[in-house]
Amino acid sequence: MRTTWGQVREGLLRSIQELGSSQQFETLRRLHAPLNVFDAPADVVAFLATREGSPEQKNELLGLLVDVVQARSDKGLALKLLWLGLWPGLDGIFRRRARLFDGADEFISTFTEIFLRLVTAMSRERVSRVAALLVRSTERDLLCERRMAWFEQRHIDVVPDPVSDDVRAPQQVEPTELANAERLLRLVGGRDGELLFRVLVLGEEKGEAGLKLGLTRSVAWKRFYRAFPRVQARLRQVLSSHASRFRVSEVSTRNAGATR
């Protein structure tokens, strides 16, 4: 797994040294004065990824790269430079969290999606330290994504009906049962109950569910990941309670039949 992760870095380093990247970099240098002090993309990485140099200059440069990604001008190169420039911090996330995933491919694909989303959604006016925010937020969202996956594997395969204590597979769920599930999530999720219901029960993508509720994609992601850990324990408790009551009812029914 460590080998695969290391190959990602090596691939990015090779990519920024290609002719196309050099040409893109020259274009960026003409447009953005802070890049004029660097002769090649690799020089930007060397400056950002080492302990030497001014933290203020590094923060300014990282912010500039974020702006370039958000403006979609030479986005690919800027994103690669961000990833490589933040590599020490991102590599620390790999060391701490990769074991939570089923292999390097799952970790890297989830990591890449989260990192790009954070860079794209960042509000530069509100951020004082770009590196700290991106590294910490990437790790936070990675953990939230893993928790959600575990939750879905353990609980979303059954949908309880709080009225009848019946447990059925999702494809057998009736409209009344969906309504009961929605009420359950509203109870434990508060204002984010409907968002949780759409994502966890109906299987909608978080951003799409948010748009239907009048939220931007970034706000929907943030609210989902803030709400999910908060309701997870309570929701598991409720679901376990229903499952337990179902088993007791089932045993009682069998015993009654045996007696007759």
mmCIF file of C-alpha atoms in Angstrom:
data_model
loop_
_atom_site.group_PDB
_atom_site.id
_atom_site.type_symbol
_atom_site.label_atom_id
_atom_site.label_comp_id
_atom_site.label_asym_id
_atom_site.label_seq_id
_atom_site.Cartn_x
_atom_site.Cartn_y
_atom_site.Cartn_z
ATOM 1 C CA MET A 1 0.000 0.000 0.000
ATOM 2 C CA ARG A 2 2.869 2.365 0.836
ATOM 3 C CA THR A 3 4.434 1.527 -2.525
ATOM 4 C CA THR A 4 1.282 2.506 -4.412
ATOM 5 C CA TRP A 5 1.002 5.762 -2.467
ATOM 6 C CA GLY A 6 4.638 6.549 -3.234
ATOM 7 C CA GLN A 7 4.001 5.879 -6.912
ATOM 8 C CA VAL A 8 1.347 8.596 -6.879
ATOM 9 C CA ARG A 9 3.961 11.134 -5.830
ATOM 10 C CA GLU A 10 6.474 9.880 -8.363
ATOM 11 C CA GLY A 11 3.868 10.104 -11.100
ATOM 12 C CA LEU A 12 3.007 13.675 -10.163
ATOM 13 C CA LEU A 13 6.687 14.654 -10.115
ATOM 14 C CA ARG A 14 7.210 13.192 -13.581
ATOM 15 C CA SER A 15 4.093 14.938 -14.837
ATOM 16 C CA ILE A 16 5.158 18.436 -13.789
ATOM 17 C CA GLN A 17 8.484 17.946 -15.572
ATOM 18 C CA GLU A 18 6.860 17.210 -18.927
ATOM 19 C CA LEU A 19 6.933 19.753 -21.745
ATOM 20 C CA GLY A 20 3.241 20.515 -21.497
ATOM 21 C CA SER A 21 3.552 21.366 -17.804
ATOM 22 C CA SER A 22 6.543 23.600 -18.501
ATOM 23 C CA GLN A 23 4.534 25.511 -21.092
ATOM 24 C CA GLN A 24 1.588 25.865 -18.712
ATOM 25 C CA PHE A 25 3.951 27.116 -16.036
ATOM 26 C CA GLU A 26 5.333 29.811 -18.324
ATOM 27 C CA THR A 27 1.792 31.000 -18.930
ATOM 28 C CA LEU A 28 1.128 31.138 -15.190
ATOM 29 C CA ARG A 29 4.355 33.073 -14.619
ATOM 30 C CA ARG A 30 3.252 35.744 -17.045
ATOM 31 C CA LEU A 31 -0.104 36.057 -15.310
ATOM 32 C CA HIS A 32 1.001 35.857 -11.667
ATOM 33 C CA ALA A 33 4.020 37.792 -10.430
ATOM 34 C CA PRO A 34 4.741 35.634 -7.320
ATOM 35 C CA LEU A 35 5.682 32.776 -9.638
ATOM 36 C CA ASN A 36 8.368 34.780 -11.425
ATOM 37 C CA VAL A 37 10.973 33.840 -8.814
ATOM 38 C CA PHE A 38 10.704 30.169 -9.867
ATOM 39 C CA ASP A 39 12.232 28.756 -13.014
ATOM 40 C CA ALA A 40 10.239 25.508 -13.178
ATOM 41 C CA PRO A 41 7.314 23.741 -11.506
ATOM 42 C CA ALA A 42 9.720 21.568 -9.528
ATOM 43 C CA ASP A 43 11.156 24.705 -7.912
ATOM 44 C CA VAL A 44 7.708 25.585 -6.583
ATOM 45 C CA VAL A 45 7.398 22.128 -5.038
ATOM 46 C CA ALA A 46 10.856 22.336 -3.498
ATOM 47 C CA PHE A 47 10.019 25.689 -1.926
ATOM 48 C CA LEU A 48 6.657 24.586 -0.541
ATOM 49 C CA ALA A 49 7.589 21.113 0.694
ATOM 50 C CA THR A 50 10.643 22.061 2.768
ATOM 51 C CA ARG A 51 10.852 23.683 6.195
ATOM 52 C CA GLU A 52 12.987 26.500 4.849
ATOM 53 C CA GLY A 53 11.546 29.746 3.533
ATOM 54 C CA SER A 54 9.048 32.302 4.743
ATOM 55 C CA PRO A 55 5.717 30.852 5.996
ATOM 56 C CA GLU A 56 3.977 33.991 4.759
ATOM 57 C CA GLN A 57 5.388 33.573 1.256
ATOM 58 C CA LYS A 58 4.389 29.910 1.227
ATOM 59 C CA ASN A 59 0.882 30.752 2.354
ATOM 60 C CA GLU A 60 0.584 33.389 -0.361
ATOM 61 C CA LEU A 61 1.805 30.946 -2.988
ATOM 62 C CA LEU A 62 -0.578 28.207 -1.846
ATOM 63 C CA GLY A 63 -3.440 30.694 -1.941
ATOM 64 C CA LEU A 64 -2.467 31.673 -5.467
ATOM 65 C CA LEU A 65 -2.541 28.027 -6.578
ATOM 66 C CA VAL A 66 -5.985 27.621 -5.005
ATOM 67 C CA ASP A 67 -7.167 30.697 -6.938
ATOM 68 C CA VAL A 68 -5.843 29.211 -10.182
ATOM 69 C CA VAL A 69 -7.667 25.920 -9.569
ATOM 70 C CA GLN A 70 -10.908 27.730 -8.788
ATOM 71 C CA ALA A 71 -10.545 29.916 -11.891
ATOM 72 C CA ARG A 72 -10.085 26.710 -13.939
ATOM 73 C CA SER A 73 -7.088 28.161 -15.748
ATOM 74 C CA ASP A 74 -4.321 25.542 -16.048
ATOM 75 C CA LYS A 75 -6.164 23.779 -13.248
ATOM 76 C CA GLY A 76 -4.315 20.477 -13.668
ATOM 77 C CA LEU A 77 -0.854 21.867 -13.067
ATOM 78 C CA ALA A 78 -1.910 24.062 -10.139
ATOM 79 C CA LEU A 79 -3.624 21.121 -8.451
ATOM 80 C CA LYS A 80 -0.543 18.942 -8.872
ATOM 81 C CA LEU A 81 1.648 21.663 -7.383
ATOM 82 C CA LEU A 82 -0.719 21.971 -4.429
ATOM 83 C CA TRP A 83 -0.675 18.225 -3.826
ATOM 84 C CA LEU A 84 3.120 17.988 -4.065
ATOM 85 C CA GLY A 85 3.685 21.174 -2.085
ATOM 86 C CA LEU A 86 1.547 19.840 0.756
ATOM 87 C CA TRP A 87 2.951 16.323 0.471
ATOM 88 C CA PRO A 88 4.540 16.142 3.960
ATOM 89 C CA GLY A 89 1.181 16.887 5.579
ATOM 90 C CA LEU A 90 -0.815 14.717 3.173
ATOM 91 C CA ASP A 91 1.653 11.868 3.633
ATOM 92 C CA GLY A 92 1.033 12.106 7.365
ATOM 93 C CA ILE A 93 -2.671 11.508 6.682
ATOM 94 C CA PHE A 94 -1.747 8.388 4.722
ATOM 95 C CA ARG A 95 0.362 7.051 7.588
ATOM 96 C CA ARG A 96 -2.416 7.621 10.113
ATOM 97 C CA ARG A 97 -5.511 6.689 8.122
ATOM 98 C CA ALA A 98 -4.710 4.389 5.188
ATOM 99 C CA ARG A 99 -5.229 1.288 7.322
ATOM 100 C CA LEU A 100 -8.911 2.200 7.630
ATOM 101 C CA PHE A 101 -9.452 1.522 3.911
ATOM 102 C CA ASP A 102 -9.620 -1.695 1.920
ATOM 103 C CA GLY A 103 -6.481 -1.157 -0.104
ATOM 104 C CA ALA A 104 -4.565 1.693 -1.681
ATOM 105 C CA ASP A 105 -6.942 2.232 -4.604
ATOM 106 C CA GLU A 106 -9.920 2.945 -2.331
ATOM 107 C CA PHE A 107 -7.875 5.281 -0.148
ATOM 108 C CA ILE A 108 -6.387 7.207 -3.090
ATOM 109 C CA SER A 109 -9.680 7.620 -4.953
ATOM 110 C CA THR A 110 -11.486 8.853 -1.828
ATOM 111 C CA PHE A 111 -8.555 11.075 -0.885
ATOM 112 C CA THR A 112 -8.381 12.619 -4.362
ATOM 113 C CA GLU A 113 -12.109 13.375 -4.466
ATOM 114 C CA ILE A 114 -12.072 15.020 -1.039
ATOM 115 C CA PHE A 115 -8.932 17.063 -1.674
ATOM 116 C CA LEU A 116 -10.232 18.435 -4.987
ATOM 117 C CA ARG A 117 -13.599 19.264 -3.451
ATOM 118 C CA LEU A 118 -11.985 21.169 -0.591
ATOM 119 C CA VAL A 119 -9.704 23.147 -2.890
ATOM 120 C CA THR A 120 -12.598 24.003 -5.202
ATOM 121 C CA ALA A 121 -14.921 25.044 -2.361
ATOM 122 C CA MET A 122 -12.405 26.992 -0.278
ATOM 123 C CA SER A 123 -13.359 30.583 0.533
ATOM 124 C CA ARG A 124 -10.016 32.358 0.375
ATOM 125 C CA GLU A 125 -11.290 35.449 2.189
ATOM 126 C CA ARG A 126 -11.969 33.357 5.295
ATOM 127 C CA VAL A 127 -8.736 31.346 5.304
ATOM 128 C CA SER A 128 -5.611 32.607 7.011
ATOM 129 C CA ARG A 129 -3.513 29.429 6.722
ATOM 130 C CA VAL A 130 -4.141 27.503 3.512
ATOM 131 C CA ALA A 131 -1.899 24.524 4.267
ATOM 132 C CA ALA A 132 -3.348 23.892 7.723
ATOM 133 C CA LEU A 133 -6.922 24.125 6.491
ATOM 134 C CA LEU A 134 -6.435 21.796 3.529
ATOM 135 C CA VAL A 135 -4.514 19.139 5.463
ATOM 136 C CA ARG A 136 -6.780 19.124 8.503
ATOM 137 C CA SER A 137 -9.991 19.293 6.498
ATOM 138 C CA THR A 138 -8.860 16.496 4.181
ATOM 139 C CA GLU A 139 -8.195 14.223 7.149
ATOM 140 C CA ARG A 140 -11.480 15.195 8.815
ATOM 141 C CA ASP A 141 -13.552 14.536 5.696
ATOM 142 C CA LEU A 142 -11.670 11.306 5.012
ATOM 143 C CA LEU A 143 -12.665 10.029 8.444
ATOM 144 C CA CYS A 144 -16.263 11.153 7.940
ATOM 145 C CA GLU A 145 -16.369 9.338 4.607
ATOM 146 C CA ARG A 146 -15.044 6.164 6.231
ATOM 147 C CA ARG A 147 -17.547 6.367 9.075
ATOM 148 C CA MET A 148 -20.370 6.821 6.603
ATOM 149 C CA ALA A 149 -19.220 3.787 4.592
ATOM 150 C CA TRP A 150 -19.103 1.659 7.740
ATOM 151 C CA PHE A 151 -22.528 2.869 8.752
ATOM 152 C CA GLU A 152 -24.009 2.044 5.358
ATOM 153 C CA GLN A 153 -22.445 -1.433 5.388
ATOM 154 C CA ARG A 154 -23.804 -2.212 8.837
ATOM 155 C CA HIS A 155 -27.166 -0.474 8.877
ATOM 156 C CA ILE A 156 -28.448 0.722 5.537
ATOM 157 C CA ASP A 157 -28.990 -2.836 4.316
ATOM 158 C CA VAL A 158 -32.078 -2.925 6.545
ATOM 159 C CA VAL A 159 -34.761 -0.300 7.029
ATOM 160 C CA PRO A 160 -36.874 -0.697 10.195
ATOM 161 C CA ASP A 161 -40.513 0.213 10.397
ATOM 162 C CA PRO A 162 -40.954 1.771 13.867
ATOM 163 C CA VAL A 163 -44.640 0.844 13.842
ATOM 164 C CA SER A 164 -44.559 -2.860 12.999
ATOM 165 C CA ASP A 165 -40.937 -3.649 13.965
ATOM 166 C CA ASP A 166 -40.670 -5.329 10.590
ATOM 167 C CA VAL A 167 -37.219 -5.395 8.922
ATOM 168 C CA ARG A 168 -37.003 -5.634 5.161
ATOM 169 C CA ALA A 169 -34.453 -5.150 2.413
ATOM 170 C CA PRO A 170 -34.432 -1.663 0.800
ATOM 171 C CA GLN A 171 -35.966 -2.904 -2.442
ATOM 172 C CA GLN A 172 -39.002 -4.150 -0.457
ATOM 173 C CA VAL A 173 -39.613 -0.932 1.426
ATOM 174 C CA GLU A 174 -43.127 0.445 1.039
ATOM 175 C CA PRO A 175 -43.923 4.193 0.879
ATOM 176 C CA THR A 176 -45.248 4.139 4.436
ATOM 177 C CA GLU A 177 -42.001 2.612 5.645
ATOM 178 C CA LEU A 178 -39.982 5.299 3.877
ATOM 179 C CA ALA A 179 -42.085 7.886 5.662
ATOM 180 C CA ASN A 180 -41.358 6.185 8.969
ATOM 181 C CA ALA A 181 -37.638 6.107 8.198
ATOM 182 C CA GLU A 182 -37.737 9.801 7.316
ATOM 183 C CA ARG A 183 -39.487 10.605 10.602
ATOM 184 C CA LEU A 184 -36.840 8.616 12.448
ATOM 185 C CA LEU A 185 -33.998 10.547 10.816
ATOM 186 C CA ARG A 186 -35.777 13.853 11.383
ATOM 187 C CA LEU A 187 -36.074 12.911 15.046
ATOM 188 C CA VAL A 188 -32.365 12.230 15.507
ATOM 189 C CA GLY A 189 -31.049 14.612 12.820
ATOM 190 C CA GLY A 190 -33.011 17.773 13.524
ATOM 191 C CA ARG A 191 -32.782 20.322 10.718
ATOM 192 C CA ASP A 192 -30.472 18.023 8.754
ATOM 193 C CA GLY A 193 -32.780 15.025 9.058
ATOM 194 C CA GLU A 194 -34.146 15.322 5.522
ATOM 195 C CA LEU A 195 -30.647 15.663 4.060
ATOM 196 C CA LEU A 196 -29.558 12.541 5.973
ATOM 197 C CA PHE A 197 -32.673 10.701 4.816
ATOM 198 C CA ARG A 198 -32.096 11.539 1.159
ATOM 199 C CA VAL A 199 -28.471 10.408 1.270
ATOM 200 C CA LEU A 200 -28.611 7.402 3.608
ATOM 201 C CA VAL A 201 -32.002 5.937 2.699
ATOM 202 C CA LEU A 202 -32.809 7.148 -0.815
ATOM 203 C CA GLY A 203 -29.196 6.876 -1.952
ATOM 204 C CA GLU A 204 -28.969 10.367 -3.410
ATOM 205 C CA GLU A 205 -25.579 12.010 -3.885
ATOM 206 C CA LYS A 206 -24.940 14.577 -1.148
ATOM 207 C CA GLY A 207 -24.571 17.542 -3.476
ATOM 208 C CA GLU A 208 -27.690 16.642 -5.483
ATOM 209 C CA ALA A 209 -29.704 16.149 -2.298
ATOM 210 C CA GLY A 210 -28.543 19.537 -1.078
ATOM 211 C CA LEU A 211 -29.598 21.269 -4.294
ATOM 212 C CA LYS A 212 -33.105 19.856 -3.898
ATOM 213 C CA LEU A 213 -33.200 21.372 -0.411
ATOM 214 C CA GLY A 214 -32.002 24.780 -1.569
ATOM 215 C CA LEU A 215 -28.379 24.289 -0.468
ATOM 216 C CA THR A 216 -25.193 24.649 -2.466
ATOM 217 C CA ARG A 217 -23.170 21.494 -2.950
ATOM 218 C CA SER A 218 -20.428 22.620 -0.575
ATOM 219 C CA VAL A 219 -22.907 23.577 2.150
ATOM 220 C CA ALA A 220 -24.689 20.232 1.749
ATOM 221 C CA TRP A 221 -21.412 18.333 2.169
ATOM 222 C CA LYS A 222 -20.485 20.355 5.248
ATOM 223 C CA ARG A 223 -23.889 19.976 6.901
ATOM 224 C CA PHE A 224 -24.026 16.255 6.165
ATOM 225 C CA TYR A 225 -20.594 15.588 7.649
ATOM 226 C CA ARG A 226 -21.321 17.734 10.676
ATOM 227 C CA ALA A 227 -24.672 16.056 11.293
ATOM 228 C CA PHE A 228 -23.681 12.474 10.595
ATOM 229 C CA PRO A 229 -21.235 11.906 13.491
ATOM 230 C CA ARG A 230 -23.641 13.667 15.818
ATOM 231 C CA VAL A 231 -26.572 11.393 15.006
ATOM 232 C CA GLN A 232 -24.620 8.212 14.296
ATOM 233 C CA ALA A 233 -24.570 6.884 17.848
ATOM 234 C CA ARG A 234 -28.200 7.794 18.472
ATOM 235 C CA LEU A 235 -29.345 6.312 15.159
ATOM 236 C CA ARG A 236 -27.442 3.084 15.804
ATOM 237 C CA GLN A 237 -29.052 2.893 19.215
ATOM 238 C CA VAL A 238 -32.526 3.310 17.759
ATOM 239 C CA LEU A 239 -31.912 0.796 14.978
ATOM 240 C CA SER A 240 -30.471 -1.736 17.420
ATOM 241 C CA SER A 241 -33.487 -1.269 19.639
ATOM 242 C CA HIS A 242 -35.853 -2.003 16.757
ATOM 243 C CA ALA A 243 -33.833 -5.021 15.680
ATOM 244 C CA SER A 244 -33.818 -6.356 19.244
ATOM 245 C CA ARG A 245 -37.580 -5.910 19.581
ATOM 246 C CA PHE A 246 -38.070 -7.653 16.254
ATOM 247 C CA ARG A 247 -36.083 -10.686 17.431
ATOM 248 C CA VAL A 248 -38.032 -10.871 20.681
ATOM 249 C CA SER A 249 -41.332 -10.645 18.801
ATOM 250 C CA GLU A 250 -40.192 -13.341 16.379
ATOM 251 C CA VAL A 251 -39.241 -15.719 19.193
ATOM 252 C CA SER A 252 -42.527 -15.075 21.009
ATOM 253 C CA THR A 253 -44.471 -15.870 17.830
ATOM 254 C CA ARG A 254 -42.612 -19.149 17.351
ATOM 255 C CA ASN A 255 -43.202 -20.149 20.983
ATOM 256 C CA ALA A 256 -46.902 -19.351 20.723
ATOM 257 C CA GLY A 257 -47.172 -21.481 17.612
ATOM 258 C CA ALA A 258 -45.347 -24.348 19.301
ATOM 259 C CA THR A 259 -47.693 -24.167 22.292
ATOM 260 C CA ARG A 260 -50.738 -24.379 20.090
#
